[in-house]
Coordinates of C-alpha atoms and ligand atoms in Angstrom, one line a residue:
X402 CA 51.0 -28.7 67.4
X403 CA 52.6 -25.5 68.4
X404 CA 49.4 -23.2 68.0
X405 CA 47.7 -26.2 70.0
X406 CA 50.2 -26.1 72.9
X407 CA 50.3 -22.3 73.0
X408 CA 46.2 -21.8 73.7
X409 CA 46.4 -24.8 76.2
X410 CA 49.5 -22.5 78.1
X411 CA 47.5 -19.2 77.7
X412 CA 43.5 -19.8 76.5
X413 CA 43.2 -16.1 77.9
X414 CA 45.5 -15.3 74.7
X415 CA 45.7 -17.8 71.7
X416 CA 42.6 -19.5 70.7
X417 CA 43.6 -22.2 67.8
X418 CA 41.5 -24.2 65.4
X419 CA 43.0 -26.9 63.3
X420 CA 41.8 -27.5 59.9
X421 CA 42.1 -30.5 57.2
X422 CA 42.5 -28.4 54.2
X423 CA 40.7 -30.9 51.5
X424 CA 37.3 -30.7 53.8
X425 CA 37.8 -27.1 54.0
X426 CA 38.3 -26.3 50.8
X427 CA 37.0 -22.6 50.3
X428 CA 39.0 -22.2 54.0
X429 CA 42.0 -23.5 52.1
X430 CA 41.5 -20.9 48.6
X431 CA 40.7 -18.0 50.7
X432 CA 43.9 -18.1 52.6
X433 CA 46.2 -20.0 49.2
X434 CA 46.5 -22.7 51.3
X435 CA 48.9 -24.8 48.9
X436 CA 51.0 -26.9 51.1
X437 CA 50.5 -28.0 54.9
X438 CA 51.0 -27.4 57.6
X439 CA 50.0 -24.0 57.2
X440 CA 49.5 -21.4 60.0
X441 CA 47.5 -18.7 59.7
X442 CA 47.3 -16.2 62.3
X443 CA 44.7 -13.8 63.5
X444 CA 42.3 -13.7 60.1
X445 CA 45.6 -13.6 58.0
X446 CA 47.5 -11.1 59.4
X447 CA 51.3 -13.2 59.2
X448 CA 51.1 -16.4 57.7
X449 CA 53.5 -19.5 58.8
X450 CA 54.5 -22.3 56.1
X451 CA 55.8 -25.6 57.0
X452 CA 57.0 -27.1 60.4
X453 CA 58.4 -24.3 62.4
X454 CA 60.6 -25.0 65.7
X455 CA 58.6 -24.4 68.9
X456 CA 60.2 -21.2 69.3
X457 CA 60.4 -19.6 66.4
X458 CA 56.5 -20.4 65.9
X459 CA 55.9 -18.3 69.6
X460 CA 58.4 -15.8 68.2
X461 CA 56.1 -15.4 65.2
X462 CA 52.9 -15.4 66.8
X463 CA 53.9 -12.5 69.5
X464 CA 55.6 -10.3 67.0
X465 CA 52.9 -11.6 64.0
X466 CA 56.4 -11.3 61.8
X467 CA 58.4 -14.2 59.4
X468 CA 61.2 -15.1 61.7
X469 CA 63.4 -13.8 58.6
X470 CA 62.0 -10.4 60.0
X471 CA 62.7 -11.1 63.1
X472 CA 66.2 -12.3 62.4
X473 CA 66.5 -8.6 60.1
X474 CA 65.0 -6.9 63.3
X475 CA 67.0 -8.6 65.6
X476 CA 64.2 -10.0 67.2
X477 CA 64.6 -13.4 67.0
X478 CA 65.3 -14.9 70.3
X479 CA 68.0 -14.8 72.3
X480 CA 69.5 -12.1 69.5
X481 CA 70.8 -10.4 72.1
X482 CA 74.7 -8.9 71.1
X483 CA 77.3 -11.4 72.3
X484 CA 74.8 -14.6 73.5
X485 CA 73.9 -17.4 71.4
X486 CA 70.3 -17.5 70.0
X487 CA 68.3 -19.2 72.1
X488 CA 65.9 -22.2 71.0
X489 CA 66.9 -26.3 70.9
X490 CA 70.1 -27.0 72.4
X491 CA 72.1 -24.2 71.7
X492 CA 75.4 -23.4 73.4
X493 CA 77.3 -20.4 74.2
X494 CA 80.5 -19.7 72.3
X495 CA 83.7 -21.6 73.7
X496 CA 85.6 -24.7 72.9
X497 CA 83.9 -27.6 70.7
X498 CA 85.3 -30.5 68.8
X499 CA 83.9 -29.1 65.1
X500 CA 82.2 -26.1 63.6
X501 CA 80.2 -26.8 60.9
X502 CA 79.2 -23.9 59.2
X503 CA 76.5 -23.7 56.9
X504 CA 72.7 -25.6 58.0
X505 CA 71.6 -26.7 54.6
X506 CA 71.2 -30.2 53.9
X507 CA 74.7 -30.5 54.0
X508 CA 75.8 -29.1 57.4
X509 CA 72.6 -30.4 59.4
X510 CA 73.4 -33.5 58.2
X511 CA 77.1 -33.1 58.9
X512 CA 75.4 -32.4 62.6
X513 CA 73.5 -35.5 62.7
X514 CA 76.6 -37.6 62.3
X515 CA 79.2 -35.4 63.6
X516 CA 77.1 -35.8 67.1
X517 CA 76.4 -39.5 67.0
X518 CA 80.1 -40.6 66.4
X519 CA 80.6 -38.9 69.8
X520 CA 81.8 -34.9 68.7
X521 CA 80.8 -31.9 70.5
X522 CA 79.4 -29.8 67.3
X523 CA 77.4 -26.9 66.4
X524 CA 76.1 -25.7 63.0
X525 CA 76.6 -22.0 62.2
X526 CA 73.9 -19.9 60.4
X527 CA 74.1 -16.8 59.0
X528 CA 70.5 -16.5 58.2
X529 CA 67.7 -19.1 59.1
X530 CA 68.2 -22.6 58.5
X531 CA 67.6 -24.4 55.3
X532 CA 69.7 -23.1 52.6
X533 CA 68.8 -22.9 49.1
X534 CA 66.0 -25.8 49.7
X535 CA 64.2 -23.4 51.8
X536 CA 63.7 -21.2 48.9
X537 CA 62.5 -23.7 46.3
X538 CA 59.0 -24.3 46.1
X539 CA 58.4 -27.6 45.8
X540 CA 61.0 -30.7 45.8
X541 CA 60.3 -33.8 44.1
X542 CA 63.7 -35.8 43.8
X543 CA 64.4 -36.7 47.2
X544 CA 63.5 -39.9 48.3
X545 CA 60.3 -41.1 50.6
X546 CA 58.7 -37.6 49.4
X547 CA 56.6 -37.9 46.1
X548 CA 56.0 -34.1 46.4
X549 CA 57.1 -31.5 49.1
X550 CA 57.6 -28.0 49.5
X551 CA 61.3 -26.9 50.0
X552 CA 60.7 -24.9 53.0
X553 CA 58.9 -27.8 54.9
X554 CA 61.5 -30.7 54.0
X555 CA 63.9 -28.4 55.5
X556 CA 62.0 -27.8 58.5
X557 CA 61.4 -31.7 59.2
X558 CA 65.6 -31.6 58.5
X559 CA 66.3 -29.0 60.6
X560 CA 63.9 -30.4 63.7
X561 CA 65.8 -33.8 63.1
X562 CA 69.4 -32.1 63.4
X563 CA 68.1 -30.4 66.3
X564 CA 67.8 -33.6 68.7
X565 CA 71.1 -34.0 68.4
X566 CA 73.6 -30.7 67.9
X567 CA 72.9 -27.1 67.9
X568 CA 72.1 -25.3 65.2
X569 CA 72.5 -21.3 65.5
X570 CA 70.2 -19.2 63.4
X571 CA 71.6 -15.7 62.4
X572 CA 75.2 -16.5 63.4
X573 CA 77.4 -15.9 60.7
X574 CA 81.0 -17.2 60.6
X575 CA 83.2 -14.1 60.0
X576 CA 86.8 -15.7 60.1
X577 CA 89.0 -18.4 60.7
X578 CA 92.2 -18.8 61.9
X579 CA 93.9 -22.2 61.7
X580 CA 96.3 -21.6 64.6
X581 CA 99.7 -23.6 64.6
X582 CA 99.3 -27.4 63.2
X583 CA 102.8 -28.1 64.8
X584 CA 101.9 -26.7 68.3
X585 CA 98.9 -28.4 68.7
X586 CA 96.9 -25.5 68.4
X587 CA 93.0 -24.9 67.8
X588 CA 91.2 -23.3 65.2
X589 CA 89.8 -20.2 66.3
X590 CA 86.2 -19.5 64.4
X591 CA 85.3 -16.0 64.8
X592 CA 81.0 -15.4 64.6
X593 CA 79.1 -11.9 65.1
X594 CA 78.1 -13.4 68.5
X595 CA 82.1 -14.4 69.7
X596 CA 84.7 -17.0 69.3
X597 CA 84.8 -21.1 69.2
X598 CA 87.8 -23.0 69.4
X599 CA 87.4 -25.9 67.3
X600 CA 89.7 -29.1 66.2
X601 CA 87.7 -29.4 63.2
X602 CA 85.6 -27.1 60.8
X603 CA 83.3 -28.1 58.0
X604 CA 82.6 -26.0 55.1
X605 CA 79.3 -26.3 53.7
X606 CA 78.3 -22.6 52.7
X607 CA 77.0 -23.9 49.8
X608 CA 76.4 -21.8 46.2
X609 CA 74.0 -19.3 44.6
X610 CA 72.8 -19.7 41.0
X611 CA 73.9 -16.7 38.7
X612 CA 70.9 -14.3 38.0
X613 CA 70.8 -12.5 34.8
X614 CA 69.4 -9.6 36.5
X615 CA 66.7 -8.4 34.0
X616 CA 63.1 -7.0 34.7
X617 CA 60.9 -10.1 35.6
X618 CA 63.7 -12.5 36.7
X619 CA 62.9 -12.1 40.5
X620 CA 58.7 -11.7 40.2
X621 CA 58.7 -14.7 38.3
X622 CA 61.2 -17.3 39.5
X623 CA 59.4 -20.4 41.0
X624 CA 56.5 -19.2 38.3
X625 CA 58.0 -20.4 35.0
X626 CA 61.5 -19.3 35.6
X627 CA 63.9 -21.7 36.9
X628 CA 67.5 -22.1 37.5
X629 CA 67.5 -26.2 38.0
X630 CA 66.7 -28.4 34.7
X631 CA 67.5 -31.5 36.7
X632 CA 64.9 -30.2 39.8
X633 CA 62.2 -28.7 37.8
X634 CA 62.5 -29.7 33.8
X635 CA 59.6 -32.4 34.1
X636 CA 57.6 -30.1 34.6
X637 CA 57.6 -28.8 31.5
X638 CA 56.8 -32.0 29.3
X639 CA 54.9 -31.1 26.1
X640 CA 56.0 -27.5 26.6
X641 CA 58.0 -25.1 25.3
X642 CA 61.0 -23.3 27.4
X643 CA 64.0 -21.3 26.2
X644 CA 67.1 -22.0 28.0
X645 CA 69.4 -18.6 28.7
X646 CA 73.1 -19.8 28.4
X647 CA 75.9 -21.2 26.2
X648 CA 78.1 -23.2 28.7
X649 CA 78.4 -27.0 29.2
X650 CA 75.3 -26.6 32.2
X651 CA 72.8 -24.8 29.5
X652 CA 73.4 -27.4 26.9
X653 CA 73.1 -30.2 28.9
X654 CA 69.8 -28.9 30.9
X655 CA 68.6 -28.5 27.0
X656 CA 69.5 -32.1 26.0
X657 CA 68.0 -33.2 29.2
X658 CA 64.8 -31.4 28.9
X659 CA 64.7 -32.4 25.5
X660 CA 64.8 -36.4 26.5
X661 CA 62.1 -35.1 28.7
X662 CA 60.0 -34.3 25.6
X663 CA 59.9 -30.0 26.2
X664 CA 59.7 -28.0 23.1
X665 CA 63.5 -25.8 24.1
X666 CA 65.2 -23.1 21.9
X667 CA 68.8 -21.8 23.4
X668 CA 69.3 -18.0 23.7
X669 CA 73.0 -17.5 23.7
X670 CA 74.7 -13.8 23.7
X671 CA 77.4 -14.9 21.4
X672 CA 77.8 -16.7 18.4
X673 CA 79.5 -19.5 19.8
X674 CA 79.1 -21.9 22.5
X675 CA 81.4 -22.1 25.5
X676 CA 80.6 -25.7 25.6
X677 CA 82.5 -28.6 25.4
X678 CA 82.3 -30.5 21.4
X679 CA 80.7 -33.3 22.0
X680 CA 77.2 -31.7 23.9
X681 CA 77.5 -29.3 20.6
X682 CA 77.1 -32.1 18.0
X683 CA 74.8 -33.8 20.2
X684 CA 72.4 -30.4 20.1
X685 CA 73.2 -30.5 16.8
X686 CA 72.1 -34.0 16.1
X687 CA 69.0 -33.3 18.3
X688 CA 68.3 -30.2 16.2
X689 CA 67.9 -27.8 18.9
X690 CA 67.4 -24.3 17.9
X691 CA 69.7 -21.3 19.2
X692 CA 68.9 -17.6 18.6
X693 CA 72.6 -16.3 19.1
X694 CA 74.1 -12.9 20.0
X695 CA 70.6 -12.5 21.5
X696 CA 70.0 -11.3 25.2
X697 CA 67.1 -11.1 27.2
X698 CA 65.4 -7.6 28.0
X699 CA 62.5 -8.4 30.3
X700 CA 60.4 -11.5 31.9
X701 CA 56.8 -10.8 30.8
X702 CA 53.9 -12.5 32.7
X703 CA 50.2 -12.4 33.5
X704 CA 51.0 -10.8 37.0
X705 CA 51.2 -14.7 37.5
X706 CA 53.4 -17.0 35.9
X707 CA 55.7 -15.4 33.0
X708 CA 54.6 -16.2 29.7
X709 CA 56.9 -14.1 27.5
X710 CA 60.5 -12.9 26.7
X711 CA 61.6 -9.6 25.4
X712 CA 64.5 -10.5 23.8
X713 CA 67.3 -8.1 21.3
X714 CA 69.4 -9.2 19.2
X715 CA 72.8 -7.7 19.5
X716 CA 73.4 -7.2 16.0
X717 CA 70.5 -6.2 14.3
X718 CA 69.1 -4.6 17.8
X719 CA 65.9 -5.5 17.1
X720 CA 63.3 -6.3 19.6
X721 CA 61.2 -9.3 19.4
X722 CA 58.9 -11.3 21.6
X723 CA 59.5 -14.8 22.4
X724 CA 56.0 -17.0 24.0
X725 CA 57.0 -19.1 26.3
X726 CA 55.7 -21.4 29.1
X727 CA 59.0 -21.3 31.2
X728 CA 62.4 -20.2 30.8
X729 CA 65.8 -22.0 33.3
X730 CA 68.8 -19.7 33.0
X731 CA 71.7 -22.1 33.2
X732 CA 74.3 -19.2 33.5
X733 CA 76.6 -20.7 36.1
X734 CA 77.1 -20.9 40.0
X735 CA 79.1 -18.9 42.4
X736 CA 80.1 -21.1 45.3
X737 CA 80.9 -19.1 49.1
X738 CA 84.4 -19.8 49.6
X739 CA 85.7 -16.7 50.2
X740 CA 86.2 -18.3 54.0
X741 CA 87.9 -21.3 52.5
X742 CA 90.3 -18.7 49.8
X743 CA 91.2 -17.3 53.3
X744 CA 92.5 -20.5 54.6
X745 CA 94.4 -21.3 51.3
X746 CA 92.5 -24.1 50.4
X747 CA 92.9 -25.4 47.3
X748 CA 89.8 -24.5 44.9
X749 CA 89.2 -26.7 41.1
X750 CA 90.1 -24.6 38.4
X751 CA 86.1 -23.9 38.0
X752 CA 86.3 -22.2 41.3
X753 CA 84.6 -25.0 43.6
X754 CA 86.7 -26.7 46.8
X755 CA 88.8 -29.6 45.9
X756 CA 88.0 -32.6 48.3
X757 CA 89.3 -36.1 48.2
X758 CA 86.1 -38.8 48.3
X759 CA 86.9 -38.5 52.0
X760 CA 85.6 -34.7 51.7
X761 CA 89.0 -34.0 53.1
X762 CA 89.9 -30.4 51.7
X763 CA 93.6 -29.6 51.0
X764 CA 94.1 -27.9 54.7
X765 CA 94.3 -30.3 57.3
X766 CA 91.1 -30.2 59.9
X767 CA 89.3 -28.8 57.3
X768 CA 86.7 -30.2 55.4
X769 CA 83.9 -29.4 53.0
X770 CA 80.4 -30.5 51.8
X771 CA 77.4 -29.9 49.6
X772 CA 77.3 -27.5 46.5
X773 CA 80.0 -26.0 47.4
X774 CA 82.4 -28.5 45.8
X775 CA 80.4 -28.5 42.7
X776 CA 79.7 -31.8 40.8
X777 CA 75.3 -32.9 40.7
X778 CA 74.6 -30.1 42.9
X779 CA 71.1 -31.6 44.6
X780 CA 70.2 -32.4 48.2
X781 CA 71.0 -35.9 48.1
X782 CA 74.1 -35.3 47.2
X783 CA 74.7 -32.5 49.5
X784 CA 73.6 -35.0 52.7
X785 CA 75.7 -37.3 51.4
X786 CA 78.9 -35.2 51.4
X787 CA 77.5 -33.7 54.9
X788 CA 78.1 -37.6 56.5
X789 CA 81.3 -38.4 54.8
X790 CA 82.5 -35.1 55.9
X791 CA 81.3 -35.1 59.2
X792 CA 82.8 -39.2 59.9
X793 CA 86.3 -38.0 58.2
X794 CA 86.2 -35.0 61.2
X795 CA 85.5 -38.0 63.6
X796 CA 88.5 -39.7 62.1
X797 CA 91.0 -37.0 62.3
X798 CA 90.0 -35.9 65.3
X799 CA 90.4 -39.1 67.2
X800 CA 93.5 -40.1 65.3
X801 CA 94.9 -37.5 63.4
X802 CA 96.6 -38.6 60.3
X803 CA 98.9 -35.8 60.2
X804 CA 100.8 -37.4 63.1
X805 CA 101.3 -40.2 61.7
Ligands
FAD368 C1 65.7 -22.8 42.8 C2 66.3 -24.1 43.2 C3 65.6 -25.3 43.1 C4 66.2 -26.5 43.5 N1 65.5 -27.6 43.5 C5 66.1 -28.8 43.9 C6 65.4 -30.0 43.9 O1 64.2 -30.0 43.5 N2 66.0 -31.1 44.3 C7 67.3 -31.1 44.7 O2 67.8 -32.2 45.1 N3 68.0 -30.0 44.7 C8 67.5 -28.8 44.4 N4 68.2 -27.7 44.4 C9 69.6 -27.7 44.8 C10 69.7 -27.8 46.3 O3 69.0 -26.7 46.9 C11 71.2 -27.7 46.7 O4 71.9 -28.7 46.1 C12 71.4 -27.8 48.2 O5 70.7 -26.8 48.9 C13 72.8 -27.8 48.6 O6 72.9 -27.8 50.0 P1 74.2 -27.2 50.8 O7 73.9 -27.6 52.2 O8 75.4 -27.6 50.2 O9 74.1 -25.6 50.6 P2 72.9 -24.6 50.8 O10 71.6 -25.2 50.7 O11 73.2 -23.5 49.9 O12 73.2 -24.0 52.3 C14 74.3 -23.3 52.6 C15 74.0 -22.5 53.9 O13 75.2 -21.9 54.4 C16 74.9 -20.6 54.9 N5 76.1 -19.8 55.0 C17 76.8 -19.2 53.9 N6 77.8 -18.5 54.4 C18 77.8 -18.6 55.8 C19 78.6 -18.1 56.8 N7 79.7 -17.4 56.6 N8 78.3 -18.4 58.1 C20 77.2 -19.1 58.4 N9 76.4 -19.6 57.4 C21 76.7 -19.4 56.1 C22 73.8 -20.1 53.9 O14 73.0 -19.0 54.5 C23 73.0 -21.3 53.7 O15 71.9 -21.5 54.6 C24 67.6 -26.4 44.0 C25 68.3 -25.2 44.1 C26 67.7 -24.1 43.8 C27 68.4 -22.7 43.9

């Protein structure tokens, strides 16, 4: 639609062709046209997945860059130092009812709701909206989509958040100050492009899955390696995966994939599990094999998907190969909270915020949502937090229960 409306506004400039990809399909192989829509510009040149705001796509077809590029570059619009980005709805820094910080799932939801209950919001970015979804290749658990690409669910998200609050690409929250409870004061949220005054602020910075950091792991993840067992483990039915870890998450994603009928073998660098007892007798009883004290050396692939694991053990040192059609390393999550450790709000003793079912967070006015208070870390969880969050902010900030 945007390539459409840009050659009708200059024909002298943009000429644009749309193309159904299944009656096009040596079109569709010759530019890896997997998932729609899917813009290609000039011959190949840049290439544009999913549904891209109306400005980012112009901002991407003058500068034939990813608007991650452009964010880098600082030539995204409206990047200019000390002015909000511009694009749908945004608004200059100054006073609002709630901050939300964070435009995954969770905080563009938080948006949505925030706005229709009556709140002057606006969702904080750091980098370009989406979160972790953006990144995932395809997403099959969320409800009304059999099948969809991470980057475009997001994108049908984001355009959905944006009818109703601002959301800021590339505006990172840098600090908070909670100012005086007593006094009445506001919470001052400090940004790289200035300062918001806020009644309310909603954490949802969300968490990064732990990389082992080996040769291979980067190339190949989203081509046989994986991080999510509960997001991606069907896929390997009737294969055979190892599964990198020796916590409570690695022996639960093997017990799951194993219900799932995968062939899985644990590689654990100790000789013990970190687990809890009961998943070990049930890996037991399931008669899941671990190689212990063994670590991983390198991903090996075809250039295409990985295929093979160079692993050592630590106490023999050997060296041995390991075929495999995937691998999930299940070696933990580190959530962002170094915003909400500023604040002193109370974290769970595995490092994730502790929020009531209300998502109320131990420091009044502030509340949090999404992965980053651990539990089923998935998107429908993530939205669901986002609302209850954003409806609690509502709450408080038309009657405030700490008056009470
Ligand atoms: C590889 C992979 C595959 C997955 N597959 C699935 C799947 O198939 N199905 C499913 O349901 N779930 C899946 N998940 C999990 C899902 O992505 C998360 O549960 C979900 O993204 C959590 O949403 P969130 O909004 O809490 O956080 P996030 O999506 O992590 O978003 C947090 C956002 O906050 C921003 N941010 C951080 N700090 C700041 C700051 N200081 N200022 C401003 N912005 C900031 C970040 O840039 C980020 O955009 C997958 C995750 C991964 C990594």
């Amino acid at each position: 639609m945007s390539a459409i409306k840009c050659a009708i506004a200059k024909p002298e400039l943009v000429r644009a062709e749309c193309i159904e990809k299944n009656e096009n399909p040596e079109l569709a192989e010759r530019f890896e046209v997997g998932s729609v829509p899917h813009t290609v510009f000039n011959e190949g040149a840049h290439q544009g997945l999913g549904l891209m705001p109306e400005e980012r796509f112009v901002a991407e077809l003058i500068y034939l860059k990813s608007a991650e590029e452009l964010l880098d570059q600082g030539l995204l619009p409206g990047q200019e130092e000390g002015k909000a980005p511009s694009g749908f709805g945004t608004i200059e820094p100054g006073e609002v009812d709630l901050v939300i910080i964070g435009a995954g799932p969770a905080g563009l939801t938080a948006g949505i709701y925030a706005v229709r209950a009556g709140l002057k919001a606006v969702v904080l970015e750091k980098h370009i909206v989406g979160g972790q979804v953006a990144l995932t290749p395809v997403v099959e658990n969320y409800p009304g989509f059999t099948s969809v690409p991470g980057k475009q669910l997001m994108d049908i998200m984001s355009e959905h958040a944006r009818e109703y609050v601002p959301v800021h690409e590339g505006e990172g929250v840098e600090s908070i100050e909670m100012g005086d409870l007593a006094k009445g004061e506001s919470i001052i949220v400090t940004t790289n492009r200035g300062t918001y005054s806020a009644k309310a602020v909603i954490l949802t910075m969300g968490a990064a899955y732990r990389k082992l950091g080996v040769t291979g792991e980067d190339k190949y993840f989203g081509h046989g390696i994986n991080y999510c067992a509960s997001c991606d483990g069907y896929l390997y039915k009737g294969k055979s995966v190892a599964i990198i870890g020796g916590g409570n998450t690695a022996l639960t994603d093997a017990l799951h994939l194993k219900n799932l009928g995968v062939d899985v073998t644990i590689i654990h660098r100790r000789d013990s599990f970190r687990a809890q007892k009961p998943l070990q007798d049930s890996l037991e009883r399931e008669g899941i094999p671990v190689l212990w004290n063994t670590v991983i050396d390198e991903f090996q692939g075809d250039g295409k998907r990985v295929n093979n694991l160079r692993i050592r053990n630590l106490m023999t040192r050997a060296v041995s190969d390991l075929p495999v059609d995937g691998a999930f390393v299940a070696i933990g999550q580190v959530p962002a909270t170094e915003l909400a450790k500023s604040l002193g709000v109370e974290l769970k003793p595995d490092g994730f915020i502790k929020v009531g079912p209300d998502m109320r967070t131990s420091v009044p006015r502030v509340y949090a949502a999404g992965d980053l208070t651990g539990g089923l870390q998935q998107i429908v969880t993530a939205i669901g937090e986002g609302s209850i969050a954003a409806m609690s902010a509502f709450e408080d900030v038309s009657h405030p229960y700490w008056k009470e």
